[in-house]
Amino acid sequence: MEKLKKLISGGHYLVSESNPDAVFSPEDFTDEHKMIARTARQFVEKEVRPHREAIEQQDFEKVVALLREAGSLGLLAHSIPEAYDGLGLDKVSKILVGEIVGSTGGYGVAQSNHTCIATLPITYFGTKEQKKKYLPKLASGEYLGAYCLTEPSAGSDALAAKTTAVLNKEGTHYVLNGTKIFITNAVFSDTFIVYAKVDGQKFTAFIVEKNFPGLSLGPEEKKMGIKGSSTRSVIMEDCLVPVENVLGDIGKGHVIALNVLNLGRFNLGAACMGGAKEALKLAVEYTNEREQFGKTLATFGASKEKIARMATRIYAAESLQYRTASLLEDALGDIYDCEDRKLVGSRLMEYALECAICKVYGSETLDQVVDDSLQLHGGSGFIQEYPIEQAYRDSRINRIFEGTNEINRLLVTGNFFKKVAKGELPGKEAIWNAVRELHDRNTVQQSGPLAKEKAGVASIRRVFLASAGIVYELFGPEISEEQETVMKLSEIAIELFAAESAVLRSEKQIMKNGLEKERVKKLLAEMVVEQSVLKVQVLAQEIIGGLETDKASILKIAPLIKQELASYHVENRVSRIRELAAVINDAKQYTC
């Protein structure tokens, strides 16, 4: 294998600003990216949307037929190496497909689950024999997959699983006993990635086929939403699994389970972004047709504010999502054929922090957008005839999927402190510099058409670093027990990633094309930073206000943190909202 790339450390944005040229965004799509996106979009519009009602009524034969059709088009093969009949495309292509298919709700869940967490464990951790046996069939759709981790007593604490695996006397099979719950795609899956404890102790992954003796399914769950994806329990009663179907190393199943979930979170963020774009489109279409008091709803200021807010949030989600895609491609693009499982696990973990942010920010963007869209539909939004009703129900699961948003928030700050402790991030130096800048007020003067926004981003970073320093000084290694504080600190880290990603993207395009051509991106960046700064002001107050201490060093810094963002002024907000809403209404969909 060629010499591996040297990566930017995950979480680097928390300690240092980035260069616009180093950040990937949708404007950087290649012809290959555009081609796979076009294929996915045509498939969704011509094949999936016309069958929305059948899918919603859980016609799983139709869902399976669509998955097979997606396989024939290559839409299930993007993350499978060419050596195993896949396309071997990059992570940008992966989320382009995920975004477009994600806009369909339940069907999108079925396809994304198959291509991500049900297939990638074999892609990254399978033996050559396992890859040769399973990946071509998963790529074509001949086989469909499921991922079995959650148990009745093991949800967020996945390693508390009670499913056991015992080697039989002949040494030919492991005998699995246990129940997995809430398993997506269960009813039509051919392969199940199952986690069990060998001899009740060694957490291990297995590839289990549907026809293995001892495997059965529970009844279909009656769900609030995503009805187009099957959800059942998977029950193993003396289920016989050949020894050659152990996935990875015995006792190292956590390396697969937790690291593959990083990509699942990243993938989920893309799907939510696609859903949000579709929900905004539905809102724009409806408000431009519906009239009240002699005018269309789109002409009212209250409607314009909602439309602008939705577009702003989507722009930030899109910017951070594709930025992360490029980081992941740097980490994973050269290890498709790597047999060093330790290295693979390390690369999958590198951007766990960013992947968690994709999941949290994306899912909460979708929830906000579908809520605003349904509100703009008025009473019609509550009626099943209108697609926004389904979108509203479908959206809610995303804050629970792939680790709850609370778990992911704890992960963001937890990973930051771990990387600092390991010397992977210069956290101590960055915290010291941030505190010094708060004292001196001698910060670097920003320039250019987004100077104010860049200064706002820098201020958010100082607030995060200074707050992190205070919190760690007060609680030390016990910081993980202070969840109320940690989650607010993570929220600042999330807002920083969103704001910086939007600003870097806009700045890059303005430098390339000029301010006049990129007026909309300037507006969007301004509004993203405005919303982030205002939110971080409150979060900083809550963090400082929640601490009980008489330490002089902390008492001296706390007021400076509160003051840091107080000088940020919101200007011309209403006119900017109206200008942006006009652009979206003219386009009849999200556009930037």
XYZ file of C-alpha atoms in Angstrom:
592
model
C 0.000 0.000 0.000
C 1.210 3.516 -0.784
C 2.387 5.801 1.988
C -0.615 6.938 4.004
C -1.638 10.577 4.149
C -0.902 12.755 7.142
C -4.260 13.915 8.417
C -5.490 17.107 10.003
C -6.403 16.046 13.508
C -10.106 15.711 14.191
C -11.395 18.697 16.149
C -8.603 20.921 14.805
C -11.103 23.682 14.055
C -11.621 24.112 17.810
C -8.070 25.316 18.385
C -7.157 27.028 15.128
C -8.834 28.765 12.199
C -8.822 27.175 8.755
C -8.037 28.464 5.292
C -10.983 28.723 2.864
C -9.037 26.881 0.176
C -8.661 23.876 2.481
C -12.415 23.409 2.907
C -14.520 21.406 0.457
C -18.042 22.595 -0.384
C -20.756 21.773 -2.959
C -19.280 24.302 -5.365
C -16.290 21.935 -5.675
C -18.299 18.999 -7.050
C -16.578 17.179 -9.894
C -18.338 15.917 -13.018
C -18.382 12.463 -11.413
C -20.128 13.867 -8.338
C -22.707 15.593 -10.506
C -23.305 12.411 -12.491
C -24.013 10.213 -9.441
C -26.230 12.978 -8.027
C -28.164 13.164 -11.299
C -28.669 9.393 -11.285
C -29.904 9.452 -7.690
C -32.225 12.384 -8.309
C -33.798 10.778 -11.380
C -34.301 7.540 -9.465
C -36.006 9.335 -6.582
C -38.278 11.457 -8.767
C -39.245 8.771 -11.296
C -39.252 5.624 -9.175
C -39.621 6.425 -5.477
C -41.899 9.473 -5.105
C -44.707 8.075 -7.311
C -45.005 5.196 -4.821
C -45.011 7.311 -1.655
C -48.405 6.069 -0.509
C -47.585 2.387 -1.089
C -44.311 2.768 0.778
C -46.082 4.556 3.641
C -48.548 1.653 3.806
C -45.562 -0.666 4.314
C -45.641 -2.401 0.974
C -42.248 -3.980 1.583
C -42.325 -5.836 -1.719
C -42.285 -2.437 -3.403
C -39.490 -1.248 -1.099
C -37.406 -4.300 -1.967
C -38.101 -3.824 -5.686
C -36.907 -0.223 -5.414
C -33.777 -1.273 -3.537
C -32.996 -3.788 -6.265
C -33.535 -1.049 -8.875
C -31.205 1.232 -6.917
C -28.669 -1.578 -6.978
C -28.920 -1.905 -10.759
C -28.162 1.825 -11.042
C -25.098 1.617 -8.808
C -26.742 3.543 -5.976
C -25.978 0.784 -3.458
C -22.378 0.356 -4.577
C -20.783 3.752 -3.978
C -18.919 2.679 -0.820
C -17.878 -0.783 -1.979
C -14.440 -1.214 -3.646
C -14.279 -1.893 -7.354
C -12.489 -5.170 -6.604
C -15.780 -6.429 -5.156
C -18.071 -5.120 -7.919
C -18.594 -1.761 -6.250
C -17.918 1.742 -7.538
C -15.332 2.684 -4.908
C -16.452 6.312 -4.905
C -15.412 8.969 -2.417
C -17.301 10.123 0.677
C -18.662 13.150 -1.178
C -20.441 10.807 -3.575
C -21.687 8.774 -0.628
C -23.452 11.711 1.002
C -24.672 13.118 -2.289
C -26.637 9.901 -2.735
C -27.539 9.910 0.954
C -28.832 13.476 0.781
C -31.002 12.899 -2.276
C -32.410 9.557 -1.165
C -32.812 10.897 2.375
C -35.421 13.330 1.123
C -37.842 10.401 0.687
C -38.217 9.605 4.390
C -38.885 5.937 5.147
C -37.540 4.555 1.877
C -34.387 6.630 2.329
C -33.852 5.098 5.767
C -33.994 1.606 4.256
C -31.466 2.392 1.531
C -29.087 4.410 3.705
C -29.105 1.763 6.426
C -28.196 -0.877 3.849
C -25.364 1.067 2.229
C -23.867 2.339 5.462
C -23.927 0.457 8.746
C -25.126 -2.838 7.217
C -22.393 -2.957 4.554
C -19.402 -0.946 5.811
C -18.481 -3.345 8.635
C -17.670 -5.920 5.952
C -16.048 -3.330 3.678
C -13.608 -2.185 6.358
C -13.209 -5.204 8.646
C -14.078 -8.282 6.585
C -11.566 -10.866 5.430
C -10.928 -11.133 1.707
C -13.125 -14.223 1.658
C -15.971 -12.422 3.442
C -15.699 -9.446 1.127
C -15.692 -11.662 -1.938
C -18.730 -13.577 -0.694
C -20.926 -10.713 0.474
C -19.933 -7.342 -1.003
C -20.849 -8.006 -4.667
C -24.322 -9.121 -3.603
C -24.752 -6.146 -1.268
C -23.580 -3.821 -4.054
C -26.130 -5.135 -6.547
C -29.016 -5.423 -4.117
C -29.197 -9.203 -4.448
C -28.545 -9.202 -0.720
C -29.998 -6.550 1.592
C -28.516 -5.889 4.989
C -29.312 -4.953 8.583
C -27.272 -3.907 11.614
C -28.069 -5.500 14.976
C -26.669 -3.739 18.033
C -29.488 -2.497 20.292
C -30.958 -4.833 22.908
C -33.743 -4.484 25.484
C -31.159 -3.633 28.150
C -28.452 -2.126 25.930
C -29.187 1.057 23.989
C -26.733 3.920 24.358
C -24.605 1.584 26.491
C -24.087 -0.823 23.600
C -21.323 -2.801 25.321
C -23.813 -3.907 27.983
C -25.251 -6.343 25.432
C -26.332 -9.725 26.786
C -26.404 -11.711 23.529
C -23.933 -14.574 23.880
C -21.843 -16.654 21.490
C -20.414 -20.035 22.484
C -18.226 -22.208 20.274
C -19.760 -25.652 19.707
C -17.901 -28.850 20.582
C -16.943 -29.445 16.972
C -15.366 -25.993 16.708
C -17.306 -25.323 13.501
C -20.000 -22.881 14.654
C -20.721 -20.272 17.272
C -24.080 -20.711 18.972
C -25.744 -17.304 19.440
C -28.511 -16.592 21.931
C -30.157 -13.229 22.485
C -32.538 -10.637 21.089
C -31.802 -7.451 19.165
C -34.527 -4.818 18.983
C -35.520 -1.937 16.677
C -33.636 -3.483 13.748
C -34.079 -1.515 10.532
C -34.711 -3.563 7.345
C -35.222 -6.702 9.427
C -38.070 -8.276 7.448
C -36.339 -8.270 4.068
C -32.663 -8.502 5.015
C -30.397 -11.329 3.937
C -27.437 -10.431 6.156
C -27.338 -9.184 9.732
C -24.280 -7.668 11.396
C -24.796 -9.044 14.920
C -22.828 -8.247 18.067
C -22.530 -10.877 20.785
C -20.205 -11.710 23.672
C -18.091 -14.785 23.100
C -18.258 -16.858 26.278
C -20.324 -14.032 27.755
C -17.350 -11.641 27.863
C -15.612 -10.924 24.545
C -17.742 -8.441 22.554
C -17.530 -9.660 18.954
C -19.147 -9.030 15.566
C -20.661 -11.749 13.370
C -22.137 -11.911 9.873
C -25.410 -13.794 10.268
C -27.534 -14.857 7.302
C -31.313 -14.967 7.467
C -31.453 -18.718 6.777
C -29.040 -19.717 9.539
C -30.818 -22.162 11.895
C -32.135 -20.471 15.028
C -32.727 -16.969 13.641
C -36.269 -15.577 13.661
C -37.999 -12.206 13.608
C -40.502 -10.545 15.899
C -43.614 -8.748 14.637
C -43.402 -5.448 12.751
C -43.180 -2.506 15.154
C -45.985 0.049 14.983
C -44.024 3.270 14.536
C -44.740 6.978 14.499
C -42.872 7.461 11.235
C -40.374 6.036 8.717
C -42.957 3.374 7.961
C -41.320 2.566 4.649
C -38.478 0.841 6.490
C -39.140 -2.406 8.322
C -38.422 -2.412 12.059
C -38.519 -5.697 13.965
C -36.737 -7.655 16.655
C -34.153 -10.200 15.564
C -34.236 -13.259 17.801
C -31.463 -15.833 18.048
C -32.198 -19.110 19.798
C -29.234 -21.452 19.474
C -28.509 -19.749 16.161
C -25.652 -21.509 14.377
C -23.085 -19.163 12.811
C -20.032 -20.652 11.029
C -16.707 -19.694 12.599
C -15.638 -18.136 9.312
C -18.398 -15.564 9.813
C -16.690 -13.912 12.768
C -16.172 -10.319 11.618
C -12.910 -8.774 12.744
C -11.146 -10.039 15.840
C -12.793 -11.836 18.738
C -13.206 -9.415 21.610
C -12.762 -6.394 19.323
C -16.346 -5.951 18.212
C -16.455 -2.517 19.823
C -13.889 -1.302 17.283
C -16.357 -2.148 14.531
C -19.577 -1.211 16.305
C -18.572 2.226 17.543
C -16.431 3.283 14.599
C -18.899 2.266 11.913
C -21.481 4.305 13.824
C -19.313 7.360 13.168
C -19.998 6.921 9.469
C -23.630 6.200 10.280
C -23.883 9.558 12.020
C -22.207 11.287 9.109
C -24.578 9.554 6.712
C -27.592 10.478 8.802
C -26.605 14.140 8.713
C -26.680 14.000 4.911
C -30.090 12.330 4.834
C -31.489 14.958 7.197
C -30.070 17.727 5.020
C -31.857 16.250 2.008
C -35.087 15.994 3.987
C -34.773 19.612 5.075
C -34.315 20.804 1.493
C -37.433 18.909 0.460
C -39.440 20.334 3.370
C -38.375 23.872 2.440
C -39.403 23.220 -1.150
C -42.849 22.082 0.032
C -43.191 25.249 2.120
C -42.234 27.532 -0.750
C -44.596 25.812 -3.157
C -47.495 26.016 -0.730
C -46.973 29.612 0.404
C -46.707 30.819 -3.177
C -50.070 29.260 -4.017
C -52.128 29.760 -0.838
C -53.825 33.158 -0.493
C -55.057 34.956 2.622
C -56.328 38.544 2.872
C -55.947 38.880 -0.875
C -52.233 38.016 -0.944
C -50.194 34.837 -1.155
C -48.696 33.663 2.135
C -45.229 34.088 0.648
C -45.627 37.877 0.610
C -46.104 38.213 4.369
C -43.130 39.183 6.497
C -43.722 36.363 9.001
C -43.540 33.821 6.167
C -40.407 35.421 4.750
C -38.666 35.190 8.107
C -39.421 31.481 8.371
C -38.256 30.816 4.807
C -35.015 32.746 5.365
C -34.394 30.995 8.672
C -34.904 27.587 7.063
C -32.525 28.367 4.197
C -29.913 29.737 6.593
C -29.932 26.632 8.725
C -29.740 24.353 5.665
C -26.767 26.337 4.310
C -24.868 25.799 7.543
C -25.752 22.089 7.636
C -24.720 21.665 4.006
C -21.439 23.504 4.555
C -20.335 21.468 7.563
C -21.549 18.200 6.022
C -19.484 18.463 2.844
C -16.521 19.844 4.760
C -16.623 16.675 6.860
C -16.992 14.510 3.753
C -13.649 15.745 2.486
C -11.995 15.114 5.853
C -13.338 11.558 5.908
C -12.182 10.935 2.370
C -8.665 11.997 3.405
C -8.855 9.524 6.278
C -10.478 6.572 4.521
C -9.845 6.941 0.798
C -6.545 5.062 0.847
C -7.433 2.167 3.174
C -10.089 0.231 1.255
C -7.670 -2.698 0.927
C -5.913 -2.222 4.252
C -5.692 -5.366 6.396
C -4.386 -3.519 9.463
C -7.579 -3.437 11.521
C -6.008 -1.221 14.168
C -5.215 1.403 11.538
C -8.699 1.106 10.016
C -10.280 1.601 13.437
C -8.049 4.602 14.102
C -8.949 6.228 10.780
C -12.673 5.639 11.331
C -12.365 7.287 14.743
C -10.309 10.311 13.660
C -13.267 12.532 12.811
C -15.748 11.099 15.313
C -16.259 14.601 16.693
C -17.174 16.064 13.310
C -19.413 13.080 12.501
C -21.290 13.588 15.756
C -21.829 17.234 14.816
C -23.150 16.232 11.382
C -25.709 14.024 13.094
C -26.774 16.519 15.763
C -26.844 19.606 13.570
C -28.415 17.797 10.626
C -31.196 16.137 12.623
C -32.059 19.327 14.481
C -31.996 21.279 11.235
C -34.525 18.863 9.774
C -36.743 19.082 12.842
C -36.708 22.876 12.736
C -37.364 23.035 9.003
C -40.206 20.501 8.917
C -41.817 22.231 11.883
C -41.649 25.633 10.193
C -42.816 24.140 6.909
C -45.796 22.446 8.513
C -46.662 25.703 10.292
C -46.654 27.532 6.978
C -49.021 24.895 5.632
C -51.447 25.714 8.430
C -54.203 23.146 8.918
C -53.318 21.482 5.636
C -50.000 20.423 7.113
C -51.855 18.212 9.577
C -53.583 16.294 6.794
C -52.001 13.132 5.373
C -52.731 14.208 1.810
C -49.907 16.724 2.135
C -46.360 15.244 2.162
C -45.221 17.565 4.947
C -47.372 15.582 7.402
C -45.302 12.474 6.737
C -42.046 14.447 6.749
C -42.892 15.814 10.192
C -43.433 12.317 11.604
C -40.429 10.855 9.821
C -38.063 13.511 11.116
C -38.404 12.809 14.822
C -36.473 9.528 14.908
C -33.266 11.155 13.685
C -32.459 12.687 17.062
C -32.518 9.137 18.494
C -30.943 7.096 15.676
C -27.190 6.359 15.740
C -26.833 7.419 19.360
C -29.131 10.046 20.812
C -28.239 13.681 20.303
C -27.486 13.868 24.010
C -24.935 11.048 23.709
C -23.421 12.720 20.664
C -23.138 16.049 22.447
C -21.248 14.367 25.279
C -19.018 12.763 22.651
C -18.034 16.128 21.117
C -16.488 17.627 24.237
C -15.277 14.238 25.461
C -13.299 13.706 22.253
C -11.849 17.198 22.475
C -10.460 16.642 25.960
C -9.158 13.172 24.999
C -7.310 14.563 21.996
C -5.803 17.318 24.124
C -4.686 14.796 26.744
C -3.046 12.630 24.059
C -1.248 15.615 22.537
C -3.196 15.312 19.276
C -4.538 18.849 19.664
C -2.597 21.784 21.166
C -5.451 22.475 23.546
C -3.524 23.856 26.487
C -1.691 26.359 24.303
C -4.906 27.322 22.507
C -6.746 27.832 25.795
C -3.899 29.975 27.137
C -3.909 32.115 23.970
C -7.687 32.509 24.092
C -7.588 33.692 27.703
C -4.762 36.103 26.903
C -6.756 37.536 23.995
C -9.785 37.962 26.245
C -7.627 39.940 28.664
C -5.741 42.011 26.117
C -8.525 42.561 23.595
C -5.729 42.693 20.998
C -7.215 40.295 18.501
C -6.296 39.928 14.846
C -8.218 42.411 12.726
C -10.216 40.651 10.034
C -10.591 41.986 6.507
C -12.751 41.462 3.447
C -16.507 41.462 2.850
C -17.034 38.929 5.670
C -14.711 40.595 8.178
C -17.423 40.934 10.801
C -18.447 37.294 10.404
C -14.857 36.054 10.636
C -14.429 38.088 13.793
C -17.614 36.531 15.154
C -16.286 33.044 14.459
C -13.006 33.891 16.185
C -14.944 35.152 19.199
C -16.953 31.930 19.407
C -13.694 29.967 19.350
C -12.252 32.083 22.189
C -15.418 31.581 24.219
C -15.260 27.818 23.682
C -11.584 27.547 24.599
C -11.771 29.814 27.639
C -14.898 28.034 28.869
C -13.280 24.641 28.299
C -10.268 25.792 30.293
C -12.415 26.934 33.199
C -14.512 23.798 33.218
C -11.497 21.500 33.142
C -9.711 23.500 35.823
C -12.749 23.105 38.043
C -13.633 19.462 37.391
C -10.511 17.864 35.899
C -10.859 14.211 34.825
C -14.307 14.116 36.452
C -15.638 16.466 33.790
C -17.640 13.637 32.202
C -19.893 13.607 35.264
C -20.894 17.243 34.652
C -23.240 16.520 31.778
C -25.261 19.724 32.055
C -22.095 21.763 31.531
C -20.470 19.448 28.992
C -23.518 19.508 26.728
C -23.562 23.310 26.654
C -19.848 23.376 25.914
C -20.468 20.926 23.071
C -23.248 23.140 21.782
C -20.745 25.999 21.467
C -18.378 23.645 19.605
C -21.212 22.703 17.251
C -22.142 26.321 16.576
C -18.486 27.111 15.921
C -18.211 24.346 13.313
C -21.430 25.438 11.623
C -20.563 29.147 11.578
C -16.975 28.678 10.464
C -17.941 26.192 7.728
C -20.531 28.618 6.325
C -18.132 31.574 6.422
C -15.223 29.680 4.853
C -17.483 28.424 2.087
C -18.864 31.883 1.337
C -15.476 33.546 1.574
C -13.992 31.023 -0.832
C -16.695 31.648 -3.424
C -16.547 35.442 -3.046
C -12.771 35.337 -3.560
C -13.305 33.214 -6.663
C -16.319 34.861 -8.291
C -16.633 38.301 -6.745
C -19.106 39.733 -4.252
C -21.743 40.677 -6.796
C -22.154 37.099 -8.055
C -22.055 35.630 -4.561
C -24.389 38.057 -2.834
C -26.663 35.251 -1.610
C -23.786 33.342 -0.031
C -22.718 36.502 1.776
C -26.242 36.931 3.134
C -26.370 33.319 4.239
C -22.994 33.492 5.993
C -24.038 36.672 7.774
C -27.237 35.115 9.026
C -25.569 31.860 10.114
C -23.001 33.728 12.190
C -25.629 36.071 13.593
C -27.703 33.150 14.840
C -24.669 31.308 16.196
C -23.304 34.315 18.076
C -26.648 35.034 19.714
C -26.998 31.396 20.736
C -23.453 31.175 22.097
C -24.027 34.313 24.166
C -26.774 32.495 26.044
C -24.803 29.250 26.315
C -21.775 31.032 27.771
C -23.973 32.744 30.340
C -25.503 29.390 31.275
C -22.107 27.692 31.631
C -20.653 30.456 33.799
C -23.857 30.795 35.776
C -23.891 27.081 36.505
C -20.467 26.975 38.147
C -20.033 27.136 41.908
C -16.485 28.208 42.723
C -14.429 30.732 44.633
C -11.276 30.206 42.566
C -9.821 33.606 41.791
C -8.538 32.550 38.352
C -12.011 31.468 37.273
C -13.756 34.474 38.777
C -11.374 36.707 36.837
C -11.993 35.074 33.451
C -15.743 34.502 33.704
C -16.757 38.148 33.141
C -14.438 38.367 30.121
C -16.172 35.391 28.531
C -19.554 37.049 29.026
C -18.279 40.281 27.473
C -16.623 38.692 24.432
C -19.727 38.507 22.273
C -21.576 41.458 23.762
C -20.112 43.854 21.202
C -21.509 41.875 18.262
C -24.290 43.970 16.730
C -27.087 42.738 14.511
C -27.713 45.133 11.637
C -30.269 45.354 8.820
C -31.741 42.016 9.822
C -35.206 42.511 8.345
C -33.967 43.723 4.971
C -31.554 40.792 4.729
C -34.325 38.336 5.605
C -36.566 39.777 2.905
C -33.829 39.724 0.306
C -32.959 36.105 1.018
C -36.608 35.013 1.112
C -37.152 36.640 -2.282
C -34.327 34.562 -3.761
C -35.746 31.322 -2.337
C -39.290 32.150 -3.431
C -38.146 32.972 -6.961
C -36.240 29.684 -7.195
C -39.175 27.752 -5.617
C -36.634 25.727 -3.599
C -33.465 25.975 -1.539
C -30.747 27.644 -3.557
C -27.499 29.373 -2.845
